[in-house]
PDB file of C-alpha atoms in Angstrom:
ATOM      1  CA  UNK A 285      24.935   3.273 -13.927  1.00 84.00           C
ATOM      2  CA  UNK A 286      21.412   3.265 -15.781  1.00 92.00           C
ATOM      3  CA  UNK A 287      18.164   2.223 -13.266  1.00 96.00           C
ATOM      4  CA  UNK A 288      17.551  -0.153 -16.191  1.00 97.00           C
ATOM      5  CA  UNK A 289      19.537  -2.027 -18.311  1.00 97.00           C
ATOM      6  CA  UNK A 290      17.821  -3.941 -21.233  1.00 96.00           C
ATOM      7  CA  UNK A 291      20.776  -6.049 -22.971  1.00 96.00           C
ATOM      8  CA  UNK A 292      19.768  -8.018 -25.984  1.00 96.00           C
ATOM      9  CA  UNK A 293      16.301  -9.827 -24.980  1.00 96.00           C
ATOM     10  CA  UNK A 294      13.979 -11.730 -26.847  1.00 96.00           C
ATOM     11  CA  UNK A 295      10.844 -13.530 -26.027  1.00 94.00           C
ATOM     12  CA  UNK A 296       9.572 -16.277 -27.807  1.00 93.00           C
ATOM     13  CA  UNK A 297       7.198 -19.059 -26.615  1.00 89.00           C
ATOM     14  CA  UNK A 298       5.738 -21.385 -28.740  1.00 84.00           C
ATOM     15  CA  UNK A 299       8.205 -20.524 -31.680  1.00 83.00           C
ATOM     16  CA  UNK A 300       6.348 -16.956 -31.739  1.00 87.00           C
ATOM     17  CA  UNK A 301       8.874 -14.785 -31.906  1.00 91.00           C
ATOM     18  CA  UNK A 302       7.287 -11.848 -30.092  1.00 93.00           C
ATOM     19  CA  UNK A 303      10.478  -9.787 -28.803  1.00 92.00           C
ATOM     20  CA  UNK A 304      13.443  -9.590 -30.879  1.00 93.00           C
ATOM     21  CA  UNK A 305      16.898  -8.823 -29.616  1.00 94.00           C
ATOM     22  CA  UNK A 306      15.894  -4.970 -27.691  1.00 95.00           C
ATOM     23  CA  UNK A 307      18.265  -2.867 -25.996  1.00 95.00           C
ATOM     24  CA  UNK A 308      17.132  -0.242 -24.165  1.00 94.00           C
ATOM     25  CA  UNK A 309      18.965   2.083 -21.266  1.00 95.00           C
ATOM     26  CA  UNK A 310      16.905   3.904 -18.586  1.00 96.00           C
ATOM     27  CA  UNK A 311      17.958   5.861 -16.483  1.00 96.00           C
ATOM     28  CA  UNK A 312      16.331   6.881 -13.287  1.00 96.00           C
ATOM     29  CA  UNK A 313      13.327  10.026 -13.167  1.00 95.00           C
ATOM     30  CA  UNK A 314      13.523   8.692 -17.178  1.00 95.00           C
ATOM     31  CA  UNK A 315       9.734   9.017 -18.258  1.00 96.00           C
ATOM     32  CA  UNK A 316       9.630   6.953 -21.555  1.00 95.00           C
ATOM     33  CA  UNK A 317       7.065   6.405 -23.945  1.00 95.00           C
ATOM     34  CA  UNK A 318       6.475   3.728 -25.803  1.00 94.00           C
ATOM     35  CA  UNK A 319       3.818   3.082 -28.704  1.00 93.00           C
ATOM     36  CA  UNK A 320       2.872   1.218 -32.177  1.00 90.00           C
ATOM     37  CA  UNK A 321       0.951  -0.752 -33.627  1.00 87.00           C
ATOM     38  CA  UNK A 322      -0.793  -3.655 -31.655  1.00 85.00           C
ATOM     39  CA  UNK A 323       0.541  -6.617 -31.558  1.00 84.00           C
ATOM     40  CA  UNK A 324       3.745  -5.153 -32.247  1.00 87.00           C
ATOM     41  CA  UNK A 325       4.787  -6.301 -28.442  1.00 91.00           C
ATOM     42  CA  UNK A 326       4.908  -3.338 -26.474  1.00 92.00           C
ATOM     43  CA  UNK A 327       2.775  -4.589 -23.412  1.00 93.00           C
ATOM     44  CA  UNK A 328       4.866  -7.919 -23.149  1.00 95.00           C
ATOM     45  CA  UNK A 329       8.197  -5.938 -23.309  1.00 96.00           C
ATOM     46  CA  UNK A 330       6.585  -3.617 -19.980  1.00 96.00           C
ATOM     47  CA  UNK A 331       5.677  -7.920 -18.957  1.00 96.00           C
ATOM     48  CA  UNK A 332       9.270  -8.691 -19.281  1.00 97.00           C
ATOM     49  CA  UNK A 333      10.430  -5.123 -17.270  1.00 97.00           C
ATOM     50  CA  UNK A 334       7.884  -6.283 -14.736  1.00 96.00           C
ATOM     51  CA  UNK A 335       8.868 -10.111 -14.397  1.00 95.00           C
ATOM     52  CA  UNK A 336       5.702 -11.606 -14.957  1.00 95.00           C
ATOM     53  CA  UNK A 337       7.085 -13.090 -18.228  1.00 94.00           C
ATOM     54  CA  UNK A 338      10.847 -14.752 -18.534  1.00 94.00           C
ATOM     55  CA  UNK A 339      12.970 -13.349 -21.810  1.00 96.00           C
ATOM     56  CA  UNK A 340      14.301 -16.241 -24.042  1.00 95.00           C
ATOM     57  CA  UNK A 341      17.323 -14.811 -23.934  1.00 95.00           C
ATOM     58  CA  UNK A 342      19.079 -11.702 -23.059  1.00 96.00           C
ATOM     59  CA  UNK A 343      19.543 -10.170 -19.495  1.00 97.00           C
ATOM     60  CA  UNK A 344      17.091  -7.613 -17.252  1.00 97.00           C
ATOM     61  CA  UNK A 345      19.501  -5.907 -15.255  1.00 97.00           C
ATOM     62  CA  UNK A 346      17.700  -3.400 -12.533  1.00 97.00           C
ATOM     63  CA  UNK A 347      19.775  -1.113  -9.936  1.00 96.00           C
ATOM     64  CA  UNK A 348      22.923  -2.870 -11.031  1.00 95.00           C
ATOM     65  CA  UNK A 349      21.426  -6.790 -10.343  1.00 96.00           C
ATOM     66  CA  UNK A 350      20.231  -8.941 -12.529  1.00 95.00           C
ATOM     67  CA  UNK A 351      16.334  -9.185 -12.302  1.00 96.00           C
ATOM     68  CA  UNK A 352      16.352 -12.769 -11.955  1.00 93.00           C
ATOM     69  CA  UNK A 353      18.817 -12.196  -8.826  1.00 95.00           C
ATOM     70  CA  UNK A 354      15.866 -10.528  -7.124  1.00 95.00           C
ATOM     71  CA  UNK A 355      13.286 -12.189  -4.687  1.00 94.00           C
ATOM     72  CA  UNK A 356       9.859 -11.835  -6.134  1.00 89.00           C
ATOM     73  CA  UNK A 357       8.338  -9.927  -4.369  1.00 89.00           C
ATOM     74  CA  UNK A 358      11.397  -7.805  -3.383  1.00 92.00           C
ATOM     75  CA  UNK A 359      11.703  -6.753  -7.219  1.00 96.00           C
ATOM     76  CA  UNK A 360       7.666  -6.322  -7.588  1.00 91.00           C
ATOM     77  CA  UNK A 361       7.914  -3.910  -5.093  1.00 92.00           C
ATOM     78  CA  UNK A 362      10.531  -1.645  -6.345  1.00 96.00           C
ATOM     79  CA  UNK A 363       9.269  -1.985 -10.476  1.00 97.00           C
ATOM     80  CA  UNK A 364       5.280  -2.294 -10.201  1.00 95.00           C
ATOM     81  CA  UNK A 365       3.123  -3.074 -12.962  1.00 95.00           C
ATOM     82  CA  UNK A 366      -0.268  -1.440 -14.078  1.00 93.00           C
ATOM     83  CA  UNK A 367      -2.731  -3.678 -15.807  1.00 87.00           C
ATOM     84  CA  UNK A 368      -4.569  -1.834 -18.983  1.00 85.00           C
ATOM     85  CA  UNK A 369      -7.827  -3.801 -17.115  1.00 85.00           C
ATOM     86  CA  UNK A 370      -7.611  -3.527 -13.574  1.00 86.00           C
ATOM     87  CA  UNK A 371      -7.886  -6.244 -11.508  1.00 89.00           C
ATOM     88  CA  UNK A 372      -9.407  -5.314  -8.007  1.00 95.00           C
ATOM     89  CA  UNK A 373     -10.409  -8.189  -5.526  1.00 90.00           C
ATOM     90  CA  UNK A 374     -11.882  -7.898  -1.722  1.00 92.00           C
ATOM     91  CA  UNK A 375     -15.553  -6.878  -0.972  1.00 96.00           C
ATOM     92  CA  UNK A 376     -14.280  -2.523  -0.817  1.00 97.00           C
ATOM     93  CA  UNK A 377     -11.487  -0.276  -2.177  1.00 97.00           C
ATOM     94  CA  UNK A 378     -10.715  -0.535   1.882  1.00 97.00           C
ATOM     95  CA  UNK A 379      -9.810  -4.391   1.187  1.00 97.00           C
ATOM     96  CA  UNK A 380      -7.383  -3.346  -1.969  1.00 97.00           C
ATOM     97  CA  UNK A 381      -5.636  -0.131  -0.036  1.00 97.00           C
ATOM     98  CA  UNK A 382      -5.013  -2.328   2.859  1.00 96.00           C
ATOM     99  CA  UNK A 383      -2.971  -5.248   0.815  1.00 94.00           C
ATOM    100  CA  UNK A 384       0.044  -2.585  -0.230  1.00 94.00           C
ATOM    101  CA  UNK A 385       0.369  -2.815   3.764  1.00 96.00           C
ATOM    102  CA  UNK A 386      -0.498  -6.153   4.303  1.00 93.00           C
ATOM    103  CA  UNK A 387       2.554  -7.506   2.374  1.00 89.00           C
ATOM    104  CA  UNK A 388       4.613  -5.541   3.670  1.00 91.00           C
ATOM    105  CA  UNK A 389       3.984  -6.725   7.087  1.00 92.00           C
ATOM    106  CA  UNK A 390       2.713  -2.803   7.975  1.00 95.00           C
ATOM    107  CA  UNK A 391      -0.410  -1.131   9.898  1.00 96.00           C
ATOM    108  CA  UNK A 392      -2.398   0.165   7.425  1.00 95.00           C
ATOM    109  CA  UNK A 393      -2.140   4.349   7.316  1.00 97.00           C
ATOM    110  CA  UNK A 394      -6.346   5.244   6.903  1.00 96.00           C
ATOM    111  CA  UNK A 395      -5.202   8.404   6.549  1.00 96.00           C
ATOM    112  CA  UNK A 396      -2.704   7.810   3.414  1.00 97.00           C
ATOM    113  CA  UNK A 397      -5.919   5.783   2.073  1.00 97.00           C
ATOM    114  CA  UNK A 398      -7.738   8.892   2.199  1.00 97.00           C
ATOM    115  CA  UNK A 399      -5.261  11.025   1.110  1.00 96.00           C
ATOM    116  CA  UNK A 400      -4.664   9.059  -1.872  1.00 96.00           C
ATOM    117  CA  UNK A 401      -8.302   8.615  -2.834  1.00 96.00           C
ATOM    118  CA  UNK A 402      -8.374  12.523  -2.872  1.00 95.00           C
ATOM    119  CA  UNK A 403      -5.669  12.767  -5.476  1.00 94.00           C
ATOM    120  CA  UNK A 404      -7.752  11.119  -7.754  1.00 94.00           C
ATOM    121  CA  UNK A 405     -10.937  12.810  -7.266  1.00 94.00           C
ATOM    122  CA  UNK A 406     -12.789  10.037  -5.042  1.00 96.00           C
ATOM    123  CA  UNK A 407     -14.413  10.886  -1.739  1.00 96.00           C
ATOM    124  CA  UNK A 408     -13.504   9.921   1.836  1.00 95.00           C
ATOM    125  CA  UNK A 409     -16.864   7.697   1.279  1.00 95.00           C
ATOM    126  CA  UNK A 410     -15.476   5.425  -1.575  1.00 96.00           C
ATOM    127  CA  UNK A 411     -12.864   3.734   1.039  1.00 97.00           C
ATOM    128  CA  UNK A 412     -15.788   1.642   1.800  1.00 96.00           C
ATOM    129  CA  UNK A 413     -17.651   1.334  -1.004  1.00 97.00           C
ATOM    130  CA  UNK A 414     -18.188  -1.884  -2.850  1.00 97.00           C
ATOM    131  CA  UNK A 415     -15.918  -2.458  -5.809  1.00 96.00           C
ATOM    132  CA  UNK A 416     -18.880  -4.179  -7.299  1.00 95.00           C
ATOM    133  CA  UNK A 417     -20.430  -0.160  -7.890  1.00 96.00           C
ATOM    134  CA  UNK A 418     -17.108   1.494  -9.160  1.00 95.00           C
ATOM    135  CA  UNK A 419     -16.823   2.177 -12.678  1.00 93.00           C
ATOM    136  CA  UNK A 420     -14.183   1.278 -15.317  1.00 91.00           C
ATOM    137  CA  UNK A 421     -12.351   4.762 -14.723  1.00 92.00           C
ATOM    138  CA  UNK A 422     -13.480   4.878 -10.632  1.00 94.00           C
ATOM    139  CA  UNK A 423     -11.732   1.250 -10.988  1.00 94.00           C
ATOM    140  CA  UNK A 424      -8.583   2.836 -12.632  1.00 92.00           C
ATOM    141  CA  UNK A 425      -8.113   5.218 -10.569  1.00 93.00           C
ATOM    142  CA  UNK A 426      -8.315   3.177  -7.083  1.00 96.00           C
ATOM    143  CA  UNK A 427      -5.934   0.404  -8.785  1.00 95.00           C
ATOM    144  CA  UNK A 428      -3.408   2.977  -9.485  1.00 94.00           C
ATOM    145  CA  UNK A 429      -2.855   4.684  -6.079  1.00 95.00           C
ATOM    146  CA  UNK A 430      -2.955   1.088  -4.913  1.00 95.00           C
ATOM    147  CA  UNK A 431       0.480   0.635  -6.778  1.00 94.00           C
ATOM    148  CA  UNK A 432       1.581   4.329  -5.603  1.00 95.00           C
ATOM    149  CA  UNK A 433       0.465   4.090  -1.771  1.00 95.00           C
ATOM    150  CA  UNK A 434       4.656   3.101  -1.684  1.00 95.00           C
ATOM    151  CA  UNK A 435       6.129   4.343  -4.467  1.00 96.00           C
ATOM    152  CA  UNK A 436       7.855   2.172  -6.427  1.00 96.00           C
ATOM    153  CA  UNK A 437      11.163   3.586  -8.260  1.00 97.00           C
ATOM    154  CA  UNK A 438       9.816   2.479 -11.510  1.00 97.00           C
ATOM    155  CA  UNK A 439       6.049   2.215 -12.609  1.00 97.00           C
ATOM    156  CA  UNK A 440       4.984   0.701 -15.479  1.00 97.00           C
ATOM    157  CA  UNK A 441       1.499   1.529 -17.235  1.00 96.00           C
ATOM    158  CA  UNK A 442       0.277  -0.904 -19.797  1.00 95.00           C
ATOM    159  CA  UNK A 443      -2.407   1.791 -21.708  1.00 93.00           C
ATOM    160  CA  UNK A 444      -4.029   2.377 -18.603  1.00 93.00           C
ATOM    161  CA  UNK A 445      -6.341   5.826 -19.873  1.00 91.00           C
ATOM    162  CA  UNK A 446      -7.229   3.692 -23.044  1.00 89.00           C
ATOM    163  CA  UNK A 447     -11.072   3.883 -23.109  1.00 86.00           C
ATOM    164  CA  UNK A 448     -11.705   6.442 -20.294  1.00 87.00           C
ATOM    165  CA  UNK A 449     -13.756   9.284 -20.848  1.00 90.00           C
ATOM    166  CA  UNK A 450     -11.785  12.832 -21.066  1.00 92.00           C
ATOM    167  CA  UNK A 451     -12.682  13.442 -17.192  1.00 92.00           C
ATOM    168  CA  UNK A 452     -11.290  10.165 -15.666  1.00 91.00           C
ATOM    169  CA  UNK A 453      -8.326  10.094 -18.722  1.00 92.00           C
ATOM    170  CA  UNK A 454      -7.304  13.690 -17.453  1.00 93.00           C
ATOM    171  CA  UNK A 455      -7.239  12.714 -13.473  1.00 93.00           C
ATOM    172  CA  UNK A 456      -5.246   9.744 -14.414  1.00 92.00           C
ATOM    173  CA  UNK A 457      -2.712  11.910 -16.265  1.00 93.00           C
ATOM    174  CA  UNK A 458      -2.326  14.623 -13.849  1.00 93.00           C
ATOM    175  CA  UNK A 459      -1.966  11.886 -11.277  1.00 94.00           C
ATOM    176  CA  UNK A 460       1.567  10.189 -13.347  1.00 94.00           C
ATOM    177  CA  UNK A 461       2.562  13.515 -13.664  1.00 93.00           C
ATOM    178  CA  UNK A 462       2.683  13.813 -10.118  1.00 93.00           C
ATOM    179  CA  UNK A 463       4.227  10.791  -9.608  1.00 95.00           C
ATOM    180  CA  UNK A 464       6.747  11.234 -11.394  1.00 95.00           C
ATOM    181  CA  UNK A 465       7.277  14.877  -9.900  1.00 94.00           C
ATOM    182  CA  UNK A 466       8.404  12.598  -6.844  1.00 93.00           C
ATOM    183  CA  UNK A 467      11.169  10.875  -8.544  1.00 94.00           C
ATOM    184  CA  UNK A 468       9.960   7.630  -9.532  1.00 96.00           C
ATOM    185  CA  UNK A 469      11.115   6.434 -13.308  1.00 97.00           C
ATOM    186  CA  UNK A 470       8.029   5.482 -15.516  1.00 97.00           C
ATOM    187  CA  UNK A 471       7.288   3.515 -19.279  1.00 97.00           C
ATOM    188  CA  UNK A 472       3.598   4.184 -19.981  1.00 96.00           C
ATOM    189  CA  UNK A 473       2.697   2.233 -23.560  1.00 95.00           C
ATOM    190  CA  UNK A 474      -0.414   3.860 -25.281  1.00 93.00           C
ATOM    191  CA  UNK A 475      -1.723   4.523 -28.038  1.00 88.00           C
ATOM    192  CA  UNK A 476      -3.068   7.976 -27.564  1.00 87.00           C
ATOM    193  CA  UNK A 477      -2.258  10.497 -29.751  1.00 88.00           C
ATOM    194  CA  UNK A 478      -2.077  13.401 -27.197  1.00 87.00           C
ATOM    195  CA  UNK A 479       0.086  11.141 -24.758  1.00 89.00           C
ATOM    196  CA  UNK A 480       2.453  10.486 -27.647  1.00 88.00           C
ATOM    197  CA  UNK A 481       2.471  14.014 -28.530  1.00 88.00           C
ATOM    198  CA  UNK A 482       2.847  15.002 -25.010  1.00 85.00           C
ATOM    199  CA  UNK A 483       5.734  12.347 -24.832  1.00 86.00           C
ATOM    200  CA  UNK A 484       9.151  14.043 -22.921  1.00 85.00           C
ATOM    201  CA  UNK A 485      10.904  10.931 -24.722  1.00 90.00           C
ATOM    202  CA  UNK A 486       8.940   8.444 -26.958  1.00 92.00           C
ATOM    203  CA  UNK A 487      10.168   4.341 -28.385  1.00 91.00           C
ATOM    204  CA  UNK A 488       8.378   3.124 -31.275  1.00 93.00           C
ATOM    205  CA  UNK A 489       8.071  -0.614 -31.125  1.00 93.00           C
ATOM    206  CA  UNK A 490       7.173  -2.925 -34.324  1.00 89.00           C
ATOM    207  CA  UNK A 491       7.671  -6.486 -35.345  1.00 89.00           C
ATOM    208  CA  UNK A 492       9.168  -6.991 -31.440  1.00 91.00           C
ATOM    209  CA  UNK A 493      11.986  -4.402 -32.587  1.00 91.00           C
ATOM    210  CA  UNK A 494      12.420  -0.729 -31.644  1.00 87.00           C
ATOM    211  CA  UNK A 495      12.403   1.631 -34.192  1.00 83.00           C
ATOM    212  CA  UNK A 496      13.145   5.217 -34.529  1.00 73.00           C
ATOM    213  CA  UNK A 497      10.685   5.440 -37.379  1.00 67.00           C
ATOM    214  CA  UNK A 498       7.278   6.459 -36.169  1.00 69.00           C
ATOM    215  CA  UNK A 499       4.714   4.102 -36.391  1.00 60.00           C
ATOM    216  CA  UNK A 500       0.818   3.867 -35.541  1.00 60.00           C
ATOM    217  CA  UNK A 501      -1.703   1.341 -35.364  1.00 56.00           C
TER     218      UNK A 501
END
């Protein structure tokens, strides 16, 4: 049984037809890629996978259930979503390492914080430091080990090295391919042309259909 089972969705609000009757199988430690041109819906397929958007039609069926069978934040927890801008909130990175814990009803580890903020290359120091004086790629980094401090058995990432420098792109990359060392099933879209040539297994997406024709911005 695939960890993912995409069967014939579309998406269209507003008579836009954005998605147009995918398929897709994935099965689990999968590491898909997925790129072409913009606006050729890409990040609101992940937005579908991640149910913070509702197909049209067409089923979402994760682990064997369908995805609309799933209590929020049940299903958020086990497919979690990385925003291309991230979104931190709180005064400190503290206040956005505690919430993974804080939803889940669980102590916060300081230690795990720590640990985390070392795989990406941040001092002990930055657990308090105000998000107000992190920068785009410090800002990255802490909102993905925010969606890692439990993994997730699927993690999405919506572009999320797109206009880093090489230093903060390269932490980020060695930090999903460590992630994914540890079993959890990832879809990164991007447009970057060592990603995609890096790519283990890579979807080409254009017009709302896949494609097995390559196809760049």
């Amino acid at each position: 049984m695939p960890l993912l089972e995409i069967k014939n969705i579309s998406y269209q609000p507003d008579q836009q037809l954005i998605i147009n009757h995918i398929n897709m199988l994935v099965e689990a430690n999968d590491f898909l890629t997925i790129s072409g041109p913009s606006g050729g819906g890409k990040s609101t397929l992940l937005r579908l996978i991640a149910s913070l958007a509702t197909p049209t039609s067409g089923e979402i069926i994760f682990s064997g259930r369908n995805q609309s069978d799933y209590p929020y934040t049940e299903y958020r927890r086990h497919v979690s979503y990385c925003f291309q801008q991230p979104t931190l909130f709180g005064d400190s990175v503290r206040d956005n390492l505690i919430f993974p814990y804080q939803i889940r009803g669980k102590i916060a580890n300081e230690e795990s914080m720590l640990e985390h903020l070392q795989m990406v290359d941040l001092p002990k120091s930055y657990l308090d430091k105000p998000i107000t004086q992190l920068s785009g790629g410090e800002r990255q980094r802490v909102a993905l080990i925010r969606n890692i401090l439990f993994l997730p058995r699927i993690l999405l990432l919506d572009e999320v090295t797109a206009g880093l420098d090489e230093r903060n792109k390269a932490i980020i990359q060695q930090l999903i391919a460590q992630i994914h060392q540890n079993k959890v099933t990832i879809l990164q879209v991007t447009h970057d042309e060592a990603e995609i040539q890096a790519a283990d297994t890579i979807m080409w997406i254009k017009g709302g259909q896949l494609t097995d024709e390559p196809v760049r911005q």
